[in-house]
XYZ file of C-alpha atoms in Angstrom:
653
model
C 0.000 0.000 0.000
C 2.862 2.379 0.777
C 4.462 1.946 -2.646
C 1.065 2.207 -4.371
C 0.467 5.530 -2.624
C 3.918 6.856 -3.579
C 3.396 5.820 -7.213
C -0.029 7.514 -7.314
C 1.442 10.720 -5.885
C 4.277 10.625 -8.427
C 1.777 10.317 -11.249
C -0.153 13.331 -9.968
C 3.098 15.328 -9.751
C 3.926 14.373 -13.331
C 0.443 15.534 -14.379
C 1.113 18.868 -12.690
C 4.242 19.318 -14.807
C 3.083 17.821 -18.101
C -0.576 18.793 -18.547
C -0.007 22.553 -18.861
C 2.695 21.984 -21.472
C 0.506 19.606 -23.437
C -2.321 22.166 -23.602
C 0.087 25.005 -24.571
C -0.882 26.868 -21.431
C 1.482 28.745 -19.163
C 2.665 27.087 -15.951
C 0.457 27.909 -12.984
C 2.506 28.159 -9.752
C -0.678 27.916 -7.645
C -1.563 24.552 -9.198
C 2.016 23.297 -8.783
C 1.886 24.274 -5.107
C -1.379 22.365 -4.627
C 0.107 19.268 -6.269
C 3.085 19.416 -3.901
C 0.712 19.525 -0.925
C -1.227 16.643 -2.432
C 1.975 14.588 -2.643
C 2.269 14.526 1.166
C -1.454 14.439 1.990
C -3.031 11.434 3.691
C -5.933 9.658 2.019
C -8.640 11.521 3.932
C -10.965 14.505 3.517
C -7.969 16.889 3.311
C -6.780 15.080 0.207
C -10.270 15.463 -1.327
C -10.218 19.206 -0.579
C -6.849 19.557 -2.358
C -8.120 17.659 -5.399
C -11.189 19.913 -5.620
C -8.994 23.019 -5.312
C -6.788 21.747 -8.173
C -9.846 21.070 -10.342
C -11.180 24.556 -9.580
C -7.776 26.082 -10.429
C -7.799 24.443 -13.846
C -11.344 25.734 -14.295
C -12.183 27.055 -17.745
C -8.560 27.168 -18.892
C -8.285 23.376 -18.993
C -11.685 21.665 -18.464
C -10.366 18.244 -19.501
C -7.708 18.282 -16.758
C -10.251 19.640 -14.287
C -12.635 16.779 -15.163
C -9.900 14.195 -14.595
C -9.056 15.633 -11.153
C -12.768 15.871 -10.242
C -13.118 12.156 -11.045
C -10.204 11.420 -8.703
C -11.881 13.491 -5.974
C -15.155 11.578 -6.495
C -13.400 8.203 -6.196
C -11.499 9.232 -3.054
C -14.637 10.715 -1.426
C -16.615 7.546 -2.174
C -13.838 5.373 -0.745
C -13.777 7.188 2.623
C -17.535 7.927 2.722
C -17.082 11.734 2.569
C -20.585 12.827 1.427
C -19.758 16.533 1.227
C -16.778 15.747 -0.992
C -18.941 13.542 -3.232
C -21.508 16.343 -3.685
C -18.848 18.952 -4.528
C -17.045 16.543 -6.861
C -20.278 15.997 -8.819
C -20.814 19.770 -9.019
C -17.228 20.283 -10.227
C -17.730 17.579 -12.879
C -20.907 19.383 -13.965
C -18.940 22.653 -14.337
C -16.384 20.882 -16.544
C -19.090 19.461 -18.795
C -20.801 22.872 -18.868
C -17.644 24.583 -20.136
C -17.293 21.803 -22.725
C -20.935 22.495 -23.803
C -21.986 18.932 -22.880
C -25.204 20.139 -21.234
C -26.975 16.756 -20.722
C -23.959 15.388 -18.786
C -23.702 18.657 -16.837
C -27.365 18.477 -15.773
C -26.976 14.874 -14.651
C -24.024 15.720 -12.371
C -25.680 18.916 -11.034
C -28.841 17.013 -10.040
C -26.755 14.313 -8.333
C -24.914 17.044 -6.390
C -28.216 18.686 -5.361
C -29.610 15.344 -4.155
C -26.615 14.721 -1.866
C -26.648 18.308 -0.514
C -30.340 17.818 0.346
C -29.454 14.684 2.327
C -26.804 16.736 4.179
C -29.294 19.618 4.734
C -26.682 21.996 3.241
C -28.671 25.083 2.174
C -25.759 26.820 0.426
C -24.836 23.632 -1.403
C -28.422 23.107 -2.580
C -28.628 26.714 -3.786
C -25.326 26.415 -5.657
C -26.470 23.295 -7.466
C -29.823 24.928 -8.302
C -28.008 27.880 -9.868
C -25.877 25.533 -11.951
C -29.026 23.715 -13.063
C -30.695 27.016 -13.946
C -27.671 28.217 -15.946
C -27.625 24.975 -17.941
C -31.365 25.194 -18.681
C -30.799 28.792 -19.736
C -28.142 27.698 -22.232
C -30.642 25.174 -23.582
C -33.273 27.976 -23.922
C -35.559 26.297 -21.372
C -36.431 29.565 -19.610
C -39.290 28.350 -17.333
C -37.060 25.692 -15.748
C -34.163 28.152 -15.459
C -36.336 30.797 -13.740
C -37.747 28.271 -11.275
C -34.249 27.078 -10.315
C -32.899 30.642 -9.913
C -35.788 31.867 -7.760
C -35.613 28.800 -5.509
C -31.851 29.310 -5.046
C -32.266 33.040 -4.267
C -34.931 32.272 -1.666
C -32.614 29.790 0.076
C -29.678 32.236 0.044
C -31.718 35.088 1.531
C -31.696 33.025 4.735
C -28.063 31.835 4.660
C -26.346 35.193 3.991
C -23.515 33.612 1.952
C -22.165 36.522 -0.158
C -20.301 34.376 -2.651
C -23.284 32.203 -3.501
C -25.706 35.125 -3.349
C -23.683 37.044 -5.940
C -24.178 34.165 -8.351
C -27.898 34.117 -7.617
C -28.205 37.851 -8.408
C -26.154 37.389 -11.572
C -28.288 34.525 -12.780
C -31.516 36.423 -12.116
C -30.066 39.361 -14.054
C -29.266 37.139 -17.036
C -32.773 35.730 -16.958
C -34.301 39.247 -16.914
C -32.073 40.114 -19.860
C -33.365 37.136 -21.797
C -36.926 38.344 -21.073
C -35.847 41.856 -22.320
C -36.347 43.401 -18.878
C -33.112 45.391 -19.176
C -33.553 47.725 -16.190
C -34.274 44.757 -13.906
C -31.237 43.005 -15.362
C -28.985 45.988 -14.524
C -30.486 46.108 -11.009
C -29.544 42.485 -10.270
C -26.119 42.868 -11.955
C -25.307 45.860 -9.726
C -26.222 43.827 -6.631
C -24.008 40.936 -7.784
C -21.121 43.324 -8.618
C -21.274 44.967 -5.188
C -21.016 41.612 -3.413
C -18.135 40.462 -5.630
C -16.212 43.659 -5.007
C -16.562 43.016 -1.272
C -15.170 39.524 -1.880
C -12.351 40.944 -4.104
C -12.977 38.148 -6.616
C -11.372 39.517 -9.797
C -12.622 36.817 -12.115
C -16.202 37.161 -10.820
C -16.043 40.959 -11.106
C -14.913 40.437 -14.694
C -17.948 38.292 -15.413
C -20.229 40.947 -13.886
C -18.666 43.641 -16.124
C -19.166 41.396 -19.127
C -22.839 40.799 -18.248
C -23.456 44.529 -17.704
C -21.836 45.279 -21.080
C -24.207 42.824 -22.761
C -27.232 44.611 -21.239
C -26.050 48.080 -22.343
C -25.375 46.794 -25.840
C -28.878 45.345 -26.001
C -30.326 48.699 -24.873
C -28.505 50.380 -27.785
C -25.814 52.120 -25.710
C -22.951 50.543 -27.675
C -20.229 52.866 -26.333
C -21.202 52.132 -22.721
C -21.255 48.429 -23.508
C -17.774 48.591 -25.061
C -16.467 50.390 -21.968
C -17.628 47.554 -19.688
C -16.343 44.937 -22.126
C -12.853 46.459 -21.885
C -13.058 46.452 -18.060
C -14.055 42.789 -18.161
C -11.238 42.058 -20.635
C -8.563 43.554 -18.383
C -9.761 41.622 -15.302
C -10.019 38.333 -17.213
C -6.404 38.738 -18.372
C -5.209 39.381 -14.800
C -7.175 36.430 -13.417
C -6.078 34.144 -16.305
C -9.780 33.278 -16.783
C -9.491 31.780 -20.254
C -13.157 30.913 -20.827
C -14.314 34.350 -19.718
C -11.556 36.013 -21.798
C -12.641 34.164 -24.917
C -16.267 35.160 -24.301
C -15.356 38.829 -23.764
C -13.173 38.960 -26.882
C -16.033 37.512 -28.876
C -18.432 40.159 -27.493
C -15.919 42.968 -28.200
C -15.555 41.717 -31.771
C -19.331 41.818 -32.299
C -19.553 45.303 -30.747
C -16.704 46.681 -32.897
C -18.359 45.318 -35.999
C -21.586 47.107 -35.050
C -19.458 50.285 -34.641
C -18.270 49.806 -38.257
C -14.732 48.722 -37.288
C -14.372 45.387 -39.142
C -10.560 45.186 -38.893
C -10.552 45.344 -35.089
C -13.558 43.033 -35.019
C -11.586 40.519 -37.083
C -8.607 40.744 -34.705
C -10.698 40.116 -31.555
C -12.616 37.309 -33.293
C -9.332 35.571 -34.159
C -8.122 35.951 -30.556
C -11.387 34.584 -29.162
C -11.248 31.654 -31.600
C -7.676 30.738 -30.558
C -8.502 30.712 -26.841
C -11.780 28.852 -27.305
C -10.050 26.259 -29.476
C -7.316 25.809 -26.846
C -9.695 25.223 -23.918
C -12.338 23.354 -25.927
C -15.177 25.872 -25.307
C -17.430 24.614 -28.080
C -20.241 27.187 -27.725
C -17.794 30.121 -28.000
C -15.967 28.302 -30.790
C -19.239 27.947 -32.696
C -20.247 31.614 -32.388
C -16.736 32.931 -33.107
C -16.269 30.739 -36.194
C -19.649 31.991 -37.490
C -18.547 35.621 -37.020
C -15.163 34.944 -38.660
C -16.886 33.351 -41.644
C -19.052 36.485 -42.032
C -16.078 38.898 -41.678
C -13.898 36.976 -44.159
C -16.776 36.910 -46.618
C -17.057 40.706 -46.391
C -13.275 40.917 -47.028
C -13.820 38.663 -50.085
C -11.531 35.994 -48.589
C -13.956 33.247 -49.574
C -11.582 30.380 -48.849
C -11.312 31.262 -45.138
C -14.991 32.199 -45.050
C -15.858 28.694 -46.263
C -13.420 27.085 -43.792
C -14.905 28.891 -40.768
C -18.423 28.271 -42.038
C -17.679 24.558 -42.004
C -16.181 24.841 -38.498
C -19.309 26.701 -37.365
C -21.560 23.938 -38.678
C -19.393 21.204 -37.112
C -19.432 22.904 -33.705
C -23.162 23.519 -33.943
C -23.788 19.847 -34.679
C -21.436 18.867 -31.859
C -23.200 21.035 -29.262
C -26.765 20.091 -30.131
C -26.183 16.428 -30.893
C -26.147 14.795 -27.467
C -25.045 11.386 -28.645
C -22.021 12.704 -30.522
C -20.924 14.740 -27.522
C -21.264 11.679 -25.290
C -19.158 9.574 -27.688
C -16.403 12.194 -27.791
C -16.404 12.385 -23.997
C -16.169 8.599 -23.726
C -13.259 8.483 -26.186
C -11.474 11.264 -24.305
C -11.987 9.424 -21.020
C -10.668 6.185 -22.495
C -7.593 7.990 -23.865
C -6.950 9.490 -20.433
C -7.249 6.062 -18.810
C -4.958 4.522 -21.424
C -2.441 7.317 -20.897
C -2.544 6.855 -17.120
C -2.169 3.101 -17.533
C 0.775 3.615 -19.886
C 2.446 5.947 -17.368
C 1.838 3.423 -14.583
C 3.271 0.671 -16.753
C 6.345 2.787 -17.554
C 6.898 3.468 -13.846
C 6.538 -0.247 -13.058
C 9.023 -1.127 -15.792
C 11.504 1.384 -14.401
C 11.094 -0.124 -10.932
C 11.516 -3.626 -12.335
C 14.629 -2.500 -14.204
C 16.089 -1.065 -10.996
C 15.259 -4.240 -9.078
C 16.820 -6.345 -11.829
C 19.983 -4.256 -11.661
C 20.222 -4.750 -7.888
C 19.531 -8.436 -8.314
C 22.373 -8.768 -10.828
C 24.755 -7.082 -8.400
C 23.643 -9.384 -5.630
C 24.085 -12.369 -7.928
C 27.659 -11.364 -8.731
C 28.494 -11.290 -5.017
C 27.146 -14.738 -4.167
C 27.787 -16.496 -7.504
C 31.186 -17.943 -6.531
C 29.868 -19.350 -3.257
C 26.867 -20.825 -5.054
C 29.048 -22.454 -7.693
C 31.223 -24.068 -5.026
C 28.204 -25.267 -3.099
C 26.597 -26.679 -6.258
C 29.817 -28.503 -7.121
C 29.922 -30.192 -3.700
C 26.229 -31.093 -3.896
C 26.653 -32.516 -7.405
C 29.599 -34.703 -6.357
C 27.665 -36.026 -3.371
C 24.620 -36.642 -5.524
C 26.652 -38.471 -8.160
C 28.154 -40.727 -5.474
C 24.724 -41.538 -3.998
C 23.214 -42.012 -7.457
C 25.831 -44.533 -8.435
C 25.224 -46.601 -5.282
C 21.437 -46.596 -5.690
C 21.353 -47.144 -9.465
C 21.691 -50.909 -9.144
C 18.829 -51.080 -6.644
C 16.680 -48.935 -8.912
C 17.398 -51.120 -11.945
C 16.447 -54.233 -9.988
C 13.230 -52.610 -8.783
C 12.384 -51.490 -12.328
C 12.855 -55.017 -13.644
C 10.499 -56.431 -11.008
C 7.993 -53.662 -11.688
C 8.063 -54.304 -15.437
C 7.349 -57.969 -14.874
C 4.427 -57.104 -12.593
C 3.083 -54.614 -15.176
C 3.339 -57.248 -17.901
C 1.330 -59.664 -15.762
C -1.290 -57.060 -15.009
C -1.553 -56.125 -18.709
C -2.222 -59.772 -19.583
C -4.966 -59.923 -16.942
C -6.483 -56.666 -18.258
C -6.492 -58.016 -21.812
C -8.373 -61.117 -20.648
C -10.859 -58.982 -18.730
C -11.318 -56.674 -21.727
C -12.053 -59.681 -23.974
C -14.585 -60.960 -21.442
C -16.274 -57.543 -21.265
C -16.493 -57.367 -25.065
C -18.131 -60.784 -25.137
C -20.611 -59.750 -22.409
C -21.389 -56.500 -24.269
C -22.010 -58.469 -27.446
C -24.331 -60.826 -25.582
C -26.181 -57.891 -23.968
C -26.549 -56.166 -27.337
C -27.982 -59.376 -28.839
C -30.341 -59.762 -25.886
C -31.449 -56.112 -26.219
C -32.166 -56.631 -29.932
C -34.106 -59.805 -29.127
C -36.008 -57.923 -26.424
C -36.923 -55.077 -28.792
C -37.921 -57.576 -31.470
C -40.046 -59.509 -29.009
C -41.649 -56.301 -27.698
C -42.439 -55.249 -31.266
C -43.991 -58.612 -32.109
C -46.024 -58.717 -28.906
C -47.141 -55.089 -29.269
C -48.169 -55.484 -32.914
C -49.857 -58.851 -32.288
C -51.755 -57.411 -29.328
C -52.738 -54.209 -31.111
C -54.944 -55.817 -33.824
C -57.227 -57.813 -31.520
C -57.124 -54.952 -29.022
C -58.349 -52.537 -31.703
C -61.168 -54.914 -32.580
C -62.142 -55.313 -28.929
C -62.024 -51.534 -28.430
C -64.279 -51.011 -31.472
C -66.772 -53.591 -30.164
C -66.805 -51.932 -26.758
C -67.567 -48.583 -28.366
C -70.411 -50.149 -30.365
C -71.850 -51.687 -27.191
C -71.627 -48.318 -25.449
C -73.760 -46.814 -28.223
C -76.488 -49.404 -27.472
C -77.620 -47.553 -24.353
C -81.270 -48.636 -24.594
C -80.456 -52.344 -24.976
C -78.303 -52.463 -21.807
C -79.236 -52.128 -18.194
C -77.285 -49.941 -15.756
C -75.005 -52.750 -14.492
C -74.150 -53.804 -18.069
C -73.363 -50.190 -18.994
C -70.961 -49.917 -16.040
C -69.201 -53.115 -17.122
C -68.943 -51.946 -20.747
C -67.499 -48.552 -19.653
C -64.954 -50.307 -17.428
C -63.950 -52.644 -20.283
C -63.636 -49.664 -22.697
C -61.498 -47.747 -20.207
C -59.176 -50.746 -19.662
C -58.856 -51.346 -23.416
C -58.007 -47.682 -24.035
C -55.355 -47.800 -21.288
C -53.857 -50.959 -22.847
C -53.858 -49.268 -26.292
C -52.108 -46.208 -24.810
C -49.453 -48.405 -23.130
C -48.847 -50.356 -26.364
C -48.363 -47.112 -28.284
C -45.894 -45.922 -25.624
C -43.994 -49.233 -25.872
C -43.828 -48.913 -29.677
C -42.563 -45.317 -29.315
C -39.789 -46.505 -26.968
C -38.919 -49.325 -29.391
C -38.700 -46.886 -32.317
C -36.479 -44.541 -30.293
C -34.158 -47.310 -29.063
C -33.827 -48.799 -32.555
C -33.117 -45.382 -34.101
C -36.035 -45.638 -36.536
C -37.643 -42.271 -35.754
C -38.919 -40.586 -38.921
C -37.902 -37.012 -38.073
C -39.175 -34.298 -40.448
C -37.533 -31.057 -39.311
C -39.110 -27.838 -40.577
C -39.316 -24.167 -39.665
C -42.240 -23.478 -37.369
C -43.705 -20.536 -35.433
C -44.067 -22.404 -32.170
C -46.196 -19.711 -30.517
C -48.976 -20.412 -33.046
C -48.511 -24.183 -32.723
C -48.679 -23.913 -28.914
C -52.000 -22.038 -29.128
C -53.378 -24.939 -31.192
C -52.015 -27.578 -28.783
C -53.364 -25.787 -25.693
C -56.786 -25.401 -27.340
C -56.898 -29.194 -27.739
C -56.147 -29.671 -24.028
C -58.828 -27.265 -22.750
C -61.489 -30.003 -22.298
C -59.170 -32.109 -20.123
C -58.255 -29.070 -18.047
C -61.913 -28.061 -17.671
C -62.789 -31.519 -16.393
C -60.431 -30.842 -13.503
C -61.441 -27.177 -13.076
C -57.926 -26.098 -14.088
C -57.062 -22.947 -16.074
C -54.550 -23.087 -18.936
C -52.862 -19.672 -19.108
C -50.699 -18.609 -22.095
C -47.650 -16.297 -21.973
C -46.251 -16.502 -25.512
C -43.784 -14.568 -27.655
C -43.505 -14.837 -31.456
C -40.480 -16.995 -32.283
C -39.443 -19.361 -35.087
C -37.497 -22.614 -34.567
C -36.787 -25.801 -36.523
C -38.698 -28.864 -35.183
C -40.794 -31.873 -36.151
C -44.340 -30.618 -35.519
C -45.791 -34.055 -34.678
C -43.064 -34.968 -32.174
C -43.169 -31.457 -30.665
C -46.941 -31.813 -30.265
C -46.490 -35.165 -28.459
C -43.871 -33.663 -26.139
C -46.033 -30.660 -25.197
C -49.240 -32.709 -24.840
C -47.378 -35.032 -22.463
C -46.032 -32.125 -20.352
C -49.412 -30.321 -20.228
C -51.229 -33.608 -19.484
C -48.820 -34.278 -16.586
C -49.358 -30.743 -15.262
C -53.140 -31.268 -15.271
C -52.737 -34.743 -13.789
C -50.532 -33.701 -10.839
C -52.128 -30.276 -10.091
C -54.960 -29.810 -7.605
C -58.366 -28.665 -8.754
C -58.969 -24.945 -9.384
C -55.268 -24.360 -10.092
C -53.575 -22.405 -12.914
C -51.156 -23.995 -15.380
C -48.975 -21.552 -17.354
C -47.637 -22.413 -20.809
C -45.165 -19.803 -22.076
C -42.097 -18.923 -24.137
C -38.937 -17.223 -22.862
C -35.955 -16.056 -24.967
C -32.554 -16.627 -23.398
C -29.140 -16.550 -25.139
C -30.548 -17.241 -28.637
C -32.621 -20.104 -27.226
C -36.409 -20.363 -27.293
C -37.442 -21.923 -23.973
C -40.980 -23.344 -23.959
C -42.137 -24.030 -20.400
C -45.081 -25.590 -18.572
C -45.469 -24.307 -14.982
C -47.930 -26.055 -12.636
C -49.022 -25.557 -9.022
C -48.686 -29.209 -8.049
C -46.762 -30.804 -5.154
C -43.385 -30.325 -6.856
C -40.549 -32.855 -7.057
C -37.971 -33.968 -4.528
C -34.282 -34.254 -5.423
C -34.610 -38.054 -5.522
C -37.525 -37.790 -7.980
C -35.628 -35.343 -10.214
C -32.670 -37.721 -10.512
C -34.835 -40.476 -12.049
C -37.372 -38.155 -13.699
C -36.627 -39.004 -17.343
C -35.991 -42.762 -16.918
C -38.213 -45.488 -18.341
C -40.925 -47.083 -16.183
C -40.145 -44.774 -13.257
C -42.678 -44.267 -10.471
C -42.318 -40.989 -8.567
C -43.377 -40.090 -5.028
C -45.905 -37.510 -6.300
C -49.246 -39.081 -7.262
C -51.982 -37.819 -9.635
C -54.495 -35.704 -7.744
C -57.538 -37.126 -9.564
C -56.714 -40.837 -9.511
C -55.407 -40.783 -13.120
C -53.184 -43.547 -14.512
C -49.434 -43.186 -15.192
C -47.248 -45.582 -17.243
C -43.879 -44.107 -16.275
C -42.891 -43.762 -19.964
C -44.139 -40.276 -20.936
C -41.211 -38.150 -19.754
C -38.685 -40.679 -21.091
C -40.309 -40.459 -24.544
C -40.541 -36.651 -24.317
C -36.805 -36.402 -23.558
C -35.816 -38.671 -26.443
C -38.154 -36.898 -28.918
C -36.739 -33.522 -27.814
C -33.120 -34.629 -28.182
C -33.935 -36.178 -31.587
C -35.030 -32.653 -32.649
C -31.671 -31.202 -31.409
C -33.354 -29.693 -28.349
C -32.968 -30.079 -24.606
C -35.424 -30.651 -21.752
C -35.134 -30.200 -17.988
C -37.188 -29.593 -14.864
C -36.986 -26.843 -12.215
C -38.804 -27.696 -8.990
C -38.738 -27.705 -5.225
C -41.135 -29.684 -2.996
C -44.529 -27.995 -2.366
C -43.782 -25.238 -4.933
C -44.933 -26.819 -8.189
C -42.794 -27.908 -11.133
C -41.585 -26.093 -14.254
C -40.689 -28.256 -17.263
C -38.636 -26.470 -19.953
C -37.994 -27.505 -23.587
C -35.360 -25.411 -25.425
C -34.525 -25.053 -29.135
C -32.215 -22.763 -31.129
C -33.901 -19.589 -32.439
C -33.706 -19.152 -36.211
C-alpha cells in the first residue's frame, strides 16, 4: 500500500508538470503548489479538498484536466464515505461538462450534487447546485425551468447570507431578466451581484459581472457604454487568467466593434477569441466565433477562409446540439486518459523492475562464486549416492516391469470378457426389442377390434341395463389404457432402434402452442384447471408431430398432478438465442430423488396424480428422447410444495 500511494502521488506530480505543457498553457505556480501539498497528503478529507482546489484552479482554462481531477476526488470521497466531498465533486464535474458544452452530462451531475446536498441539509450547497441547473437550462433555452431554479436558489440564500453564492444568484436572475428583455431589472440584479463580488475581491467574478453589464447596455442600444464595460471585463479576465471568460469577452468585443463599423478590429478580436476557445475546448464560444469569422472573411472577399470557418461553425453547432455525438467524444477522451494513465503506470513499473533487476544482478555477482562451489559439492555427493542406488533402482524397475506385464495380460483377458458380455447384452437387447415389437403389434390388432366392439356396445344404451353399462365402460377404459401403453412401448422401441422418422421444418411455435393448448382445454376443464398462455412470437426448426407429443405429455402431466382450481402456465422465454418453452404447474413439486430419475423409463415418482389418473412411467422418457432427436434439450426446475416447471429449449432461427 505504501508503494502504491507513492506511485499515485508521483503520477499526480507528473500531471502537474506535463498537462499545462501539453495544452500550450502557461505554468500555474498555484496549481504546482497544490500538487506538492497533495503529494504529502493522507488519504482523507484533506486530500479530497486539495483535489477539488486543483480542479477549480484548472477551471475554464483546462476543463479536460479539471474533469480528470474531479473524477479522482469523487473516487477518493466515495472510498472514505465523505458525502460533502462527493456532492462537490459531482458539481465540479458538472462545471467541466458545462464549459465543454456537454449540457446533458452537466445536468446529470448537477442534479446528483443537489440530491446529496439535500441529504446533508446543506442550504448553500443546494442553492449552488440549483443555480448551476438554472444556468444549464438557460443555455438550452428552457427559460421556465431556469427561472424556477434561480428563484428557488435566491430564496434559500436570503436566509443563509452567503455573499459568494448570493452574488451568483443575483447574476443569474439578471441574465434571466435580460433574456426576457427586462433590461432595467437586469442591470439592477447585476449591480447587486457586482457589489457583493467587489466586497469579496474576486477579480474573475467581477470580470464576469462587467461582461454581463456590457451585454445589457449593448442590447439597450448604448454601444459605447457596452464597449467600456467589455474592456473592463477584458482587463480583469487577463489578470485572473480566466481563459473561458476572456474568450467570451473577446467575442463580445468583436461583435460590438463590428456594429461600430470597425471590421478590422472586429476581425482581430474574433481571431483571438477563436484561438482561446479552441485551446480550452469551449465549443459554444468556438461555434459563435467561427460563425462571425466566416461572415467577416466573406465581407473581405476571402472566400476560402470564409468557407473554412463556415464549415467549423456547422461542425461545432452539430457537436453542441447532438447529445449522442458529444457523449461519444467524452467517452473516447476518457478512455484515452485512462490509457495514458495506464501507460504511465506501466512505464513506472518497468523502471522499478529495471532497478530491481539491476540490484539483483549485483547481488548475484556477489554470491555467484559461493553458489558455484556449493553446487559442485552437492553434485559430487549426488553423483556418489546415485551410483550406489542405481543398481537397486534397476532391480526394482525389472520387477515392476514384470508385474506390469502380468497385469496387462490380466487386463487383456478382462477386456475380452467384457467385449463378449457387451455383445451378448446387445444381442439380448435386440431380441427384447424384437419380441416387444412382435407382442405389441400382435396385441394391437385384436385390441383394436375389442375396443371397437366396446364402443359399439356403449352406443347401445337402450339395450343395456345400468349394471351392463358400467361393465362396458370399465372394459372400454381398460382397453383404451392398454392401447395407450402399447403405443408408448412402440414409441420406446422406435427410439431405441433409431427408426424415428424425423421431419424437421421451420415453425412458429407460438402459433402451434396455441393450437395444442386449445386441444387440451377439455381435459383441463374436467379438472377445473385454467390453462394460461404467456407466448412470444419466435421461429425454430422442429418436427411438428413430435413437438406436439412432447407438449401434450407435459401439459397432461401438469393437469394430472395439479390440484383442482389451479392455474397452469404455458409460455415462451428467450434466453441466449434459445427459445425456452415451459409448462409451470401448481402441483406438489418434485424432490431431489424424484428429479434424478425423472426421465428414466418405467419410473414411479413419489408424487401421485391428484384425480386418480393412470401413469405408465414412460411419458417423460419419450418426451426427452423426442426432444433430443429434434436437437433440443429438456429439464425440470422444482422444489417440494412449490410446483414444477418443465422447460424444452430449441435454437432460435
